[in-house]
C-alpha cells in the first residue's frame, strides 16, 4: 500500500512565519525522494494580512505544490480549521503543524520507517523549543507517557507536555475523534486528541528531533486558559498507586542522565516505549531489545547466545 502522509496547517494572520512552516513540510526528504506521497492541507481563516498571498507564492514556486490544497474561509478557530482538514485527509499517516512552528527535514522518513516496521499507532520525539528567530533554545528527551496519566490530564500542569509539533499518528486513529467536540476547543484540542488516543494505544517515544514549538510573546499568558480547557478532557481520578507512580515519574523526568542507579532504573522502566537508532543494525529499535554496544545498554541487556 502506498504511503501517504497528511499534514494540516491551520492559520490566521500568519504572514511572518507561514513561509518557514510550509517549507518545512514541502522540503521533507521523504516527499522529495518519492518515498511517500504528500497530502498537505492549509486551512486559512480568512486572514486580513498577506498570509494567503505568502501561502500561494510559496506553494506555487515549489515542485511539490501540486500536492497542496489551500482553503481560505471563515472558521471558528484553530481546531475548527483542523477538523476541516481532517475531514478531507487522504493519508494513512497524519500530523498537523501550526503556522509558526516547523519540522526537522527528515522527520517523516523517521516516522515512516518506525510505523512501517512496528505496530506503533502514535509516536512523539524530543520536545524542542525555538525562539522567535527559529533557533533551538530547549530540548527535553521524554521519559514515559503513561496512558492513565494522559487521561487524567497530568501532562502539562504536573509533568512535561506532549509536544504536538513532534507527534504523529496513523490516520485510522482519527476514527476515535468526535469532530464536533474537537472543533469547539480554542487551545487544548491537542490534549483532547491525546486523551482519545490513550484510551486505546500507548504513545511511543523516538529519541530524535522531529519538530518543535516556536516561543513568541503572543504565546505567553495562555497557559491558564489552556489548563481550563484541558480539565474538560480529564477521565477518572488518581488512585493511591497512581500517586506513588507520579511521585517517582516526576523524579525521572527531572533526572536527565543515563548513568548511575537512577538513570539505569529510568531506562529499565521506559525501555519498551523508547525507540533509538541502532548503528550496528542501521535501524530504529526499542530499548527492550539489545540495541548495540553502548555501555548502559550492555548493563541493562544481555547479548543473546548465538
PDB file of C-alpha atoms in Angstrom:
ATOM      1  CA  UNK A   1       0.000   0.000   0.000  1.00  0.00           C
ATOM      2  CA  UNK A   2       1.297   3.442  -0.924  1.00  0.00           C
ATOM      3  CA  UNK A   3       2.355   5.641   1.960  1.00  0.00           C
ATOM      4  CA  UNK A   4       0.509   8.958   2.031  1.00  0.00           C
ATOM      5  CA  UNK A   5       1.200  11.486   4.770  1.00  0.00           C
ATOM      6  CA  UNK A   6      -1.421  14.103   5.517  1.00  0.00           C
ATOM      7  CA  UNK A   7      -0.311  17.319   7.181  1.00  0.00           C
ATOM      8  CA  UNK A   8      -2.769  20.047   8.145  1.00  0.00           C
ATOM      9  CA  UNK A   9      -1.727  23.629   8.893  1.00  0.00           C
ATOM     10  CA  UNK A  10      -4.455  25.842  10.390  1.00  0.00           C
ATOM     11  CA  UNK A  11      -3.563  29.522  10.184  1.00  0.00           C
ATOM     12  CA  UNK A  12      -4.834  33.058  10.622  1.00  0.00           C
ATOM     13  CA  UNK A  13      -2.835  36.269  10.081  1.00  0.00           C
ATOM     14  CA  UNK A  14       0.398  34.276   9.989  1.00  0.00           C
ATOM     15  CA  UNK A  15       2.291  36.189   7.304  1.00  0.00           C
ATOM     16  CA  UNK A  16       5.505  36.407   9.348  1.00  0.00           C
ATOM     17  CA  UNK A  17       6.183  32.694   9.824  1.00  0.00           C
ATOM     18  CA  UNK A  18       3.963  30.704   7.446  1.00  0.00           C
ATOM     19  CA  UNK A  19       6.699  30.556   4.781  1.00  0.00           C
ATOM     20  CA  UNK A  20       9.008  28.632   7.148  1.00  0.00           C
ATOM     21  CA  UNK A  21       6.254  26.254   8.214  1.00  0.00           C
ATOM     22  CA  UNK A  22       5.250  25.412   4.640  1.00  0.00           C
ATOM     23  CA  UNK A  23       8.886  24.992   3.644  1.00  0.00           C
ATOM     24  CA  UNK A  24       9.491  22.523   6.463  1.00  0.00           C
ATOM     25  CA  UNK A  25       6.691  20.348   5.067  1.00  0.00           C
ATOM     26  CA  UNK A  26       7.452  20.615   1.352  1.00  0.00           C
ATOM     27  CA  UNK A  27      11.183  20.049   1.842  1.00  0.00           C
ATOM     28  CA  UNK A  28      10.831  16.780   3.729  1.00  0.00           C
ATOM     29  CA  UNK A  29      13.291  14.223   2.367  1.00  0.00           C
ATOM     30  CA  UNK A  30      10.551  11.574   2.409  1.00  0.00           C
ATOM     31  CA  UNK A  31       8.469  13.554  -0.089  1.00  0.00           C
ATOM     32  CA  UNK A  32      11.276  14.902  -2.252  1.00  0.00           C
ATOM     33  CA  UNK A  33      12.682  11.387  -2.709  1.00  0.00           C
ATOM     34  CA  UNK A  34       9.288   9.890  -3.573  1.00  0.00           C
ATOM     35  CA  UNK A  35       9.357   7.544  -0.597  1.00  0.00           C
ATOM     36  CA  UNK A  36       5.929   8.818   0.398  1.00  0.00           C
ATOM     37  CA  UNK A  37       3.248  10.993  -1.150  1.00  0.00           C
ATOM     38  CA  UNK A  38       2.350  14.282   0.478  1.00  0.00           C
ATOM     39  CA  UNK A  39      -1.220  15.351   1.177  1.00  0.00           C
ATOM     40  CA  UNK A  40      -0.848  18.866   2.577  1.00  0.00           C
ATOM     41  CA  UNK A  41      -3.919  20.877   3.578  1.00  0.00           C
ATOM     42  CA  UNK A  42      -3.559  24.521   4.592  1.00  0.00           C
ATOM     43  CA  UNK A  43      -6.690  25.987   6.181  1.00  0.00           C
ATOM     44  CA  UNK A  44      -6.673  29.775   6.432  1.00  0.00           C
ATOM     45  CA  UNK A  45      -9.412  31.507   8.404  1.00  0.00           C
ATOM     46  CA  UNK A  46      -9.821  34.450   6.023  1.00  0.00           C
ATOM     47  CA  UNK A  47      -6.678  36.255   7.154  1.00  0.00           C
ATOM     48  CA  UNK A  48      -6.734  40.039   6.955  1.00  0.00           C
ATOM     49  CA  UNK A  49      -2.990  40.380   6.318  1.00  0.00           C
ATOM     50  CA  UNK A  50      -0.920  38.956   3.443  1.00  0.00           C
ATOM     51  CA  UNK A  51      -0.958  35.363   4.712  1.00  0.00           C
ATOM     52  CA  UNK A  52      -2.879  33.933   1.755  1.00  0.00           C
ATOM     53  CA  UNK A  53      -0.536  35.652  -0.713  1.00  0.00           C
ATOM     54  CA  UNK A  54       2.521  34.223   1.044  1.00  0.00           C
ATOM     55  CA  UNK A  55       0.922  30.770   1.017  1.00  0.00           C
ATOM     56  CA  UNK A  56       0.134  30.885  -2.687  1.00  0.00           C
ATOM     57  CA  UNK A  57       3.552  32.228  -3.675  1.00  0.00           C
ATOM     58  CA  UNK A  58       5.362  29.626  -1.575  1.00  0.00           C
ATOM     59  CA  UNK A  59       3.271  26.717  -2.806  1.00  0.00           C
ATOM     60  CA  UNK A  60       3.256  27.742  -6.479  1.00  0.00           C
ATOM     61  CA  UNK A  61       7.043  28.085  -6.566  1.00  0.00           C
ATOM     62  CA  UNK A  62       7.709  24.587  -5.201  1.00  0.00           C
ATOM     63  CA  UNK A  63       7.730  21.410  -7.270  1.00  0.00           C
ATOM     64  CA  UNK A  64       5.549  19.662  -4.687  1.00  0.00           C
ATOM     65  CA  UNK A  65       2.993  22.460  -4.750  1.00  0.00           C
ATOM     66  CA  UNK A  66       0.557  20.266  -6.669  1.00  0.00           C
ATOM     67  CA  UNK A  67       0.130  18.180  -3.513  1.00  0.00           C
ATOM     68  CA  UNK A  68      -1.127  21.146  -1.502  1.00  0.00           C
ATOM     69  CA  UNK A  69      -4.783  22.057  -1.018  1.00  0.00           C
ATOM     70  CA  UNK A  70      -5.493  25.605   0.173  1.00  0.00           C
ATOM     71  CA  UNK A  71      -8.740  26.506   1.923  1.00  0.00           C
ATOM     72  CA  UNK A  72      -9.430  30.129   2.837  1.00  0.00           C
ATOM     73  CA  UNK A  73     -12.739  30.826   4.542  1.00  0.00           C
ATOM     74  CA  UNK A  74     -14.141  31.897   7.876  1.00  0.00           C
ATOM     75  CA  UNK A  75     -13.758  29.419  10.717  1.00  0.00           C
ATOM     76  CA  UNK A  76     -14.304  29.362  14.463  1.00  0.00           C
ATOM     77  CA  UNK A  77     -10.692  28.936  15.486  1.00  0.00           C
ATOM     78  CA  UNK A  78      -7.682  26.675  15.107  1.00  0.00           C
ATOM     79  CA  UNK A  79      -9.404  23.388  15.861  1.00  0.00           C
ATOM     80  CA  UNK A  80     -12.391  24.145  13.685  1.00  0.00           C
ATOM     81  CA  UNK A  81      -9.852  24.661  10.895  1.00  0.00           C
ATOM     82  CA  UNK A  82      -8.054  21.441  11.827  1.00  0.00           C
ATOM     83  CA  UNK A  83     -11.304  19.486  11.627  1.00  0.00           C
ATOM     84  CA  UNK A  84     -11.912  20.820   8.109  1.00  0.00           C
ATOM     85  CA  UNK A  85      -8.573  19.356   7.114  1.00  0.00           C
ATOM     86  CA  UNK A  86      -9.118  16.061   8.931  1.00  0.00           C
ATOM     87  CA  UNK A  87     -12.408  15.500   7.129  1.00  0.00           C
ATOM     88  CA  UNK A  88     -10.784  15.570   3.682  1.00  0.00           C
ATOM     89  CA  UNK A  89      -7.473  13.918   4.602  1.00  0.00           C
ATOM     90  CA  UNK A  90      -6.289  11.130   2.275  1.00  0.00           C
ATOM     91  CA  UNK A  91      -3.218   9.950   4.172  1.00  0.00           C
ATOM     92  CA  UNK A  92      -2.537   6.875   6.262  1.00  0.00           C
ATOM     93  CA  UNK A  93      -0.129   8.850   8.475  1.00  0.00           C
ATOM     94  CA  UNK A  94      -1.372  12.103   9.997  1.00  0.00           C
ATOM     95  CA  UNK A  95       0.007  15.164  11.759  1.00  0.00           C
ATOM     96  CA  UNK A  96      -0.641  18.860  11.996  1.00  0.00           C
ATOM     97  CA  UNK A  97       1.714  21.791  12.367  1.00  0.00           C
ATOM     98  CA  UNK A  98       0.706  25.326  13.277  1.00  0.00           C
ATOM     99  CA  UNK A  99       1.689  28.346  11.222  1.00  0.00           C
ATOM    100  CA  UNK A 100       4.705  29.422  13.269  1.00  0.00           C
ATOM    101  CA  UNK A 101       6.253  26.020  14.018  1.00  0.00           C
ATOM    102  CA  UNK A 102       8.270  23.686  11.801  1.00  0.00           C
ATOM    103  CA  UNK A 103       9.573  20.153  11.270  1.00  0.00           C
ATOM    104  CA  UNK A 104      13.056  18.727  11.039  1.00  0.00           C
ATOM    105  CA  UNK A 105      13.774  17.889   7.390  1.00  0.00           C
ATOM    106  CA  UNK A 106      13.997  14.107   7.968  1.00  0.00           C
ATOM    107  CA  UNK A 107      11.040  13.836  10.354  1.00  0.00           C
ATOM    108  CA  UNK A 108       8.738  11.899   8.043  1.00  0.00           C
ATOM    109  CA  UNK A 109      11.473   9.488   6.960  1.00  0.00           C
ATOM    110  CA  UNK A 110      11.880   8.503  10.602  1.00  0.00           C
ATOM    111  CA  UNK A 111       8.145   8.290  11.286  1.00  0.00           C
ATOM    112  CA  UNK A 112       7.532   6.197   8.169  1.00  0.00           C
ATOM    113  CA  UNK A 113      10.329   3.763   8.968  1.00  0.00           C
ATOM    114  CA  UNK A 114       9.155   3.171  12.517  1.00  0.00           C
ATOM    115  CA  UNK A 115       5.486   2.790  11.636  1.00  0.00           C
ATOM    116  CA  UNK A 116       6.273   0.557   8.672  1.00  0.00           C
ATOM    117  CA  UNK A 117       8.309  -1.881  10.764  1.00  0.00           C
ATOM    118  CA  UNK A 118       6.483  -1.750  14.101  1.00  0.00           C
ATOM    119  CA  UNK A 119       2.952  -1.913  15.441  1.00  0.00           C
ATOM    120  CA  UNK A 120       3.051   1.701  16.596  1.00  0.00           C
ATOM    121  CA  UNK A 121      -0.138   3.771  16.357  1.00  0.00           C
ATOM    122  CA  UNK A 122       1.245   7.097  17.527  1.00  0.00           C
ATOM    123  CA  UNK A 123       4.639   8.463  18.457  1.00  0.00           C
ATOM    124  CA  UNK A 124       6.419  11.608  19.550  1.00  0.00           C
ATOM    125  CA  UNK A 125      10.004  12.856  19.547  1.00  0.00           C
ATOM    126  CA  UNK A 126      12.136  15.174  21.616  1.00  0.00           C
ATOM    127  CA  UNK A 127      10.466  18.291  22.950  1.00  0.00           C
ATOM    128  CA  UNK A 128      12.144  21.085  21.011  1.00  0.00           C
ATOM    129  CA  UNK A 129      11.653  24.791  21.645  1.00  0.00           C
ATOM    130  CA  UNK A 130      12.641  27.594  19.253  1.00  0.00           C
ATOM    131  CA  UNK A 131      12.966  31.301  19.883  1.00  0.00           C
ATOM    132  CA  UNK A 132      11.324  33.811  17.550  1.00  0.00           C
ATOM    133  CA  UNK A 133      14.333  33.604  15.222  1.00  0.00           C
ATOM    134  CA  UNK A 134      13.846  29.844  14.829  1.00  0.00           C
ATOM    135  CA  UNK A 135      16.907  28.906  16.886  1.00  0.00           C
ATOM    136  CA  UNK A 136      16.683  25.870  19.174  1.00  0.00           C
ATOM    137  CA  UNK A 137      16.680  27.032  22.795  1.00  0.00           C
ATOM    138  CA  UNK A 138      15.419  23.972  24.685  1.00  0.00           C
ATOM    139  CA  UNK A 139      15.372  20.185  24.407  1.00  0.00           C
ATOM    140  CA  UNK A 140      13.758  17.544  26.592  1.00  0.00           C
ATOM    141  CA  UNK A 141      14.067  13.817  25.960  1.00  0.00           C
ATOM    142  CA  UNK A 142      10.728  12.453  27.243  1.00  0.00           C
ATOM    143  CA  UNK A 143      10.773   9.733  29.881  1.00  0.00           C
ATOM    144  CA  UNK A 144       7.405   7.937  29.644  1.00  0.00           C
ATOM    145  CA  UNK A 145       3.839   8.901  28.734  1.00  0.00           C
ATOM    146  CA  UNK A 146       1.510   6.665  30.724  1.00  0.00           C
ATOM    147  CA  UNK A 147      -1.930   6.122  29.233  1.00  0.00           C
ATOM    148  CA  UNK A 148      -3.746   6.628  32.517  1.00  0.00           C
ATOM    149  CA  UNK A 149      -1.797   9.818  33.268  1.00  0.00           C
ATOM    150  CA  UNK A 150      -2.683  11.203  29.840  1.00  0.00           C
ATOM    151  CA  UNK A 151      -6.345  10.523  30.511  1.00  0.00           C
ATOM    152  CA  UNK A 152      -6.065  12.170  33.927  1.00  0.00           C
ATOM    153  CA  UNK A 153      -4.617  15.375  32.467  1.00  0.00           C
ATOM    154  CA  UNK A 154      -1.233  15.257  34.200  1.00  0.00           C
ATOM    155  CA  UNK A 155       0.974  16.130  31.224  1.00  0.00           C
ATOM    156  CA  UNK A 156       1.324  19.874  31.220  1.00  0.00           C
ATOM    157  CA  UNK A 157       0.378  21.009  34.732  1.00  0.00           C
ATOM    158  CA  UNK A 158       2.304  18.316  36.672  1.00  0.00           C
ATOM    159  CA  UNK A 159       4.558  16.527  34.181  1.00  0.00           C
ATOM    160  CA  UNK A 160       6.064  17.855  30.917  1.00  0.00           C
ATOM    161  CA  UNK A 161       3.694  18.260  27.987  1.00  0.00           C
ATOM    162  CA  UNK A 162       3.178  16.013  24.990  1.00  0.00           C
ATOM    163  CA  UNK A 163       4.565  18.265  22.283  1.00  0.00           C
ATOM    164  CA  UNK A 164       2.043  18.434  19.443  1.00  0.00           C
ATOM    165  CA  UNK A 165       4.598  19.584  16.861  1.00  0.00           C
ATOM    166  CA  UNK A 166       6.601  16.377  17.401  1.00  0.00           C
ATOM    167  CA  UNK A 167       3.637  13.983  17.441  1.00  0.00           C
ATOM    168  CA  UNK A 168       2.449  11.809  14.536  1.00  0.00           C
ATOM    169  CA  UNK A 169      -0.161   9.066  14.291  1.00  0.00           C
ATOM    170  CA  UNK A 170      -1.781   6.567  11.976  1.00  0.00           C
ATOM    171  CA  UNK A 171      -4.782   8.193  10.329  1.00  0.00           C
ATOM    172  CA  UNK A 172      -7.022   5.343  11.480  1.00  0.00           C
ATOM    173  CA  UNK A 173      -6.916   6.889  14.962  1.00  0.00           C
ATOM    174  CA  UNK A 174      -8.971   9.807  13.661  1.00  0.00           C
ATOM    175  CA  UNK A 175     -11.947   7.441  13.700  1.00  0.00           C
ATOM    176  CA  UNK A 176     -11.890   7.761  17.501  1.00  0.00           C
ATOM    177  CA  UNK A 177     -12.334  11.536  17.335  1.00  0.00           C
ATOM    178  CA  UNK A 178     -15.621  13.372  17.703  1.00  0.00           C
ATOM    179  CA  UNK A 179     -15.045  16.192  15.219  1.00  0.00           C
ATOM    180  CA  UNK A 180     -17.859  18.284  16.645  1.00  0.00           C
ATOM    181  CA  UNK A 181     -16.262  18.243  20.098  1.00  0.00           C
ATOM    182  CA  UNK A 182     -12.763  18.896  18.731  1.00  0.00           C
ATOM    183  CA  UNK A 183     -13.895  21.874  16.654  1.00  0.00           C
ATOM    184  CA  UNK A 184     -15.162  23.690  19.757  1.00  0.00           C
ATOM    185  CA  UNK A 185     -11.780  23.792  21.503  1.00  0.00           C
ATOM    186  CA  UNK A 186      -9.815  27.040  21.360  1.00  0.00           C
ATOM    187  CA  UNK A 187      -6.485  25.998  22.892  1.00  0.00           C
ATOM    188  CA  UNK A 188      -6.436  22.451  24.292  1.00  0.00           C
ATOM    189  CA  UNK A 189      -7.768  20.481  21.337  1.00  0.00           C
ATOM    190  CA  UNK A 190      -4.459  18.653  21.125  1.00  0.00           C
ATOM    191  CA  UNK A 191      -4.977  17.251  24.609  1.00  0.00           C
ATOM    192  CA  UNK A 192      -8.428  16.062  23.613  1.00  0.00           C
ATOM    193  CA  UNK A 193      -6.740  14.118  20.797  1.00  0.00           C
ATOM    194  CA  UNK A 194      -4.163  12.619  23.166  1.00  0.00           C
ATOM    195  CA  UNK A 195      -6.876  11.578  25.620  1.00  0.00           C
ATOM    196  CA  UNK A 196      -8.864   9.798  22.925  1.00  0.00           C
ATOM    197  CA  UNK A 197      -5.765   8.054  21.546  1.00  0.00           C
ATOM    198  CA  UNK A 198      -4.645   7.000  25.035  1.00  0.00           C
ATOM    199  CA  UNK A 199      -7.931   5.185  25.610  1.00  0.00           C
ATOM    200  CA  UNK A 200      -6.696   2.584  23.159  1.00  0.00           C
ATOM    201  CA  UNK A 201      -2.961   2.845  22.428  1.00  0.00           C
ATOM    202  CA  UNK A 202       0.410   3.551  24.024  1.00  0.00           C
ATOM    203  CA  UNK A 203       2.326   6.652  22.950  1.00  0.00           C
ATOM    204  CA  UNK A 204       5.871   5.742  21.856  1.00  0.00           C
ATOM    205  CA  UNK A 205       8.907   7.998  22.139  1.00  0.00           C
ATOM    206  CA  UNK A 206      11.568   8.377  19.450  1.00  0.00           C
ATOM    207  CA  UNK A 207      14.883   9.724  20.678  1.00  0.00           C
ATOM    208  CA  UNK A 208      15.380  12.272  17.923  1.00  0.00           C
ATOM    209  CA  UNK A 209      14.396  15.731  16.699  1.00  0.00           C
ATOM    210  CA  UNK A 210      11.141  15.621  14.701  1.00  0.00           C
ATOM    211  CA  UNK A 211       9.621  19.064  15.161  1.00  0.00           C
ATOM    212  CA  UNK A 212       9.437  21.986  17.527  1.00  0.00           C
ATOM    213  CA  UNK A 213       7.424  24.819  19.010  1.00  0.00           C
ATOM    214  CA  UNK A 214       8.248  28.492  18.447  1.00  0.00           C
ATOM    215  CA  UNK A 215       8.042  30.557  21.636  1.00  0.00           C
ATOM    216  CA  UNK A 216       6.632  34.017  20.934  1.00  0.00           C
ATOM    217  CA  UNK A 217       5.407  36.864  23.097  1.00  0.00           C
ATOM    218  CA  UNK A 218       1.890  36.237  21.806  1.00  0.00           C
ATOM    219  CA  UNK A 219       2.009  32.711  23.294  1.00  0.00           C
ATOM    220  CA  UNK A 220       2.635  33.976  26.814  1.00  0.00           C
ATOM    221  CA  UNK A 221      -0.193  34.130  29.328  1.00  0.00           C
ATOM    222  CA  UNK A 222      -2.336  31.442  27.701  1.00  0.00           C
ATOM    223  CA  UNK A 223      -1.361  28.529  29.955  1.00  0.00           C
ATOM    224  CA  UNK A 224      -4.209  29.173  32.387  1.00  0.00           C
ATOM    225  CA  UNK A 225      -6.801  29.156  29.614  1.00  0.00           C
ATOM    226  CA  UNK A 226      -5.241  26.002  28.162  1.00  0.00           C
ATOM    227  CA  UNK A 227      -5.423  24.245  31.536  1.00  0.00           C
ATOM    228  CA  UNK A 228      -9.059  25.235  31.941  1.00  0.00           C
ATOM    229  CA  UNK A 229      -9.916  23.530  28.646  1.00  0.00           C
ATOM    230  CA  UNK A 230      -7.636  20.595  29.409  1.00  0.00           C
ATOM    231  CA  UNK A 231      -9.663  19.807  32.526  1.00  0.00           C
ATOM    232  CA  UNK A 232     -12.642  19.133  30.267  1.00  0.00           C
ATOM    233  CA  UNK A 233     -10.777  16.131  28.816  1.00  0.00           C
ATOM    234  CA  UNK A 234      -9.866  14.505  32.144  1.00  0.00           C
ATOM    235  CA  UNK A 235     -11.094  10.963  32.737  1.00  0.00           C
ATOM    236  CA  UNK A 236     -11.053   9.366  36.212  1.00  0.00           C
ATOM    237  CA  UNK A 237      -9.143  10.140  39.398  1.00  0.00           C
ATOM    238  CA  UNK A 238      -5.722   9.222  40.722  1.00  0.00           C
ATOM    239  CA  UNK A 239      -5.557   6.031  42.762  1.00  0.00           C
ATOM    240  CA  UNK A 240      -3.068   5.548  45.601  1.00  0.00           C
ATOM    241  CA  UNK A 241      -0.858   3.556  43.226  1.00  0.00           C
ATOM    242  CA  UNK A 242      -1.084   6.379  40.658  1.00  0.00           C
ATOM    243  CA  UNK A 243       0.070   8.903  43.244  1.00  0.00           C
ATOM    244  CA  UNK A 244       3.101   6.789  44.135  1.00  0.00           C
ATOM    245  CA  UNK A 245       3.923   6.308  40.452  1.00  0.00           C
ATOM    246  CA  UNK A 246       3.519  10.031  39.825  1.00  0.00           C
ATOM    247  CA  UNK A 247       5.946  10.830  42.639  1.00  0.00           C
ATOM    248  CA  UNK A 248       8.689   8.729  41.039  1.00  0.00           C
ATOM    249  CA  UNK A 249       7.842   9.837  37.499  1.00  0.00           C
ATOM    250  CA  UNK A 250       8.469  13.442  38.487  1.00  0.00           C
ATOM    251  CA  UNK A 251      11.921  12.425  39.685  1.00  0.00           C
ATOM    252  CA  UNK A 252      12.675  10.512  36.487  1.00  0.00           C
ATOM    253  CA  UNK A 253      11.541  13.389  34.259  1.00  0.00           C
ATOM    254  CA  UNK A 254      13.846  15.800  36.103  1.00  0.00           C
ATOM    255  CA  UNK A 255      16.844  13.447  36.012  1.00  0.00           C
ATOM    256  CA  UNK A 256      18.484  13.926  32.620  1.00  0.00           C
ATOM    257  CA  UNK A 257      21.374  11.494  32.976  1.00  0.00           C
ATOM    258  CA  UNK A 258      21.576   7.853  31.935  1.00  0.00           C
ATOM    259  CA  UNK A 259      24.342   6.874  34.363  1.00  0.00           C
ATOM    260  CA  UNK A 260      24.031   5.849  37.970  1.00  0.00           C
ATOM    261  CA  UNK A 261      21.253   3.921  39.657  1.00  0.00           C
ATOM    262  CA  UNK A 262      18.511   6.445  38.838  1.00  0.00           C
ATOM    263  CA  UNK A 263      19.490   6.677  35.178  1.00  0.00           C
ATOM    264  CA  UNK A 264      19.634   2.910  34.729  1.00  0.00           C
ATOM    265  CA  UNK A 265      16.344   2.389  36.547  1.00  0.00           C
ATOM    266  CA  UNK A 266      14.762   5.108  34.426  1.00  0.00           C
ATOM    267  CA  UNK A 267      15.857   3.342  31.242  1.00  0.00           C
ATOM    268  CA  UNK A 268      14.703  -0.023  32.566  1.00  0.00           C
ATOM    269  CA  UNK A 269      11.203   1.307  33.217  1.00  0.00           C
ATOM    270  CA  UNK A 270      10.816   3.145  29.912  1.00  0.00           C
ATOM    271  CA  UNK A 271      12.617   0.659  27.648  1.00  0.00           C
ATOM    272  CA  UNK A 272       9.520  -0.695  25.896  1.00  0.00           C
ATOM    273  CA  UNK A 273       8.288   2.711  24.721  1.00  0.00           C
ATOM    274  CA  UNK A 274      11.583   4.238  23.542  1.00  0.00           C
ATOM    275  CA  UNK A 275      12.954   3.983  20.021  1.00  0.00           C
ATOM    276  CA  UNK A 276      16.661   4.681  19.491  1.00  0.00           C
ATOM    277  CA  UNK A 277      18.766   4.400  16.358  1.00  0.00           C
ATOM    278  CA  UNK A 278      20.997   1.331  16.422  1.00  0.00           C
ATOM    279  CA  UNK A 279      24.096   1.986  14.348  1.00  0.00           C
ATOM    280  CA  UNK A 280      25.032  -1.700  14.210  1.00  0.00           C
ATOM    281  CA  UNK A 281      21.663  -2.685  12.736  1.00  0.00           C
ATOM    282  CA  UNK A 282      21.211   0.647  10.911  1.00  0.00           C
ATOM    283  CA  UNK A 283      17.596   0.938  12.022  1.00  0.00           C
ATOM    284  CA  UNK A 284      15.339   2.233  14.765  1.00  0.00           C
ATOM    285  CA  UNK A 285      14.794  -0.256  17.599  1.00  0.00           C
ATOM    286  CA  UNK A 286      13.212  -0.218  21.034  1.00  0.00           C
ATOM    287  CA  UNK A 287      15.371  -0.482  24.125  1.00  0.00           C
ATOM    288  CA  UNK A 288      13.533  -3.680  25.059  1.00  0.00           C
ATOM    289  CA  UNK A 289      15.832  -5.462  22.630  1.00  0.00           C
ATOM    290  CA  UNK A 290      19.623  -5.341  22.589  1.00  0.00           C
ATOM    291  CA  UNK A 291      20.286  -2.085  20.741  1.00  0.00           C
ATOM    292  CA  UNK A 292      24.043  -2.154  20.384  1.00  0.00           C
ATOM    293  CA  UNK A 293      27.315  -1.985  22.238  1.00  0.00           C
ATOM    294  CA  UNK A 294      26.813   1.136  24.286  1.00  0.00           C
ATOM    295  CA  UNK A 295      27.836   0.895  27.932  1.00  0.00           C
ATOM    296  CA  UNK A 296      24.459   1.474  29.575  1.00  0.00           C
ATOM    297  CA  UNK A 297      22.634  -0.885  27.246  1.00  0.00           C
ATOM    298  CA  UNK A 298      25.254  -3.582  27.939  1.00  0.00           C
ATOM    299  CA  UNK A 299      24.417  -3.220  31.609  1.00  0.00           C
ATOM    300  CA  UNK A 300      20.686  -3.494  31.030  1.00  0.00           C
ATOM    301  CA  UNK A 301      20.574  -6.268  28.448  1.00  0.00           C
ATOM    302  CA  UNK A 302      22.438  -9.484  27.937  1.00  0.00           C
ATOM    303  CA  UNK A 303      23.525 -10.386  24.453  1.00  0.00           C
ATOM    304  CA  UNK A 304      21.646 -13.432  23.206  1.00  0.00           C
ATOM    305  CA  UNK A 305      23.755 -16.541  22.839  1.00  0.00           C
ATOM    306  CA  UNK A 306      24.496 -17.334  19.254  1.00  0.00           C
TER     307      UNK A 306
END
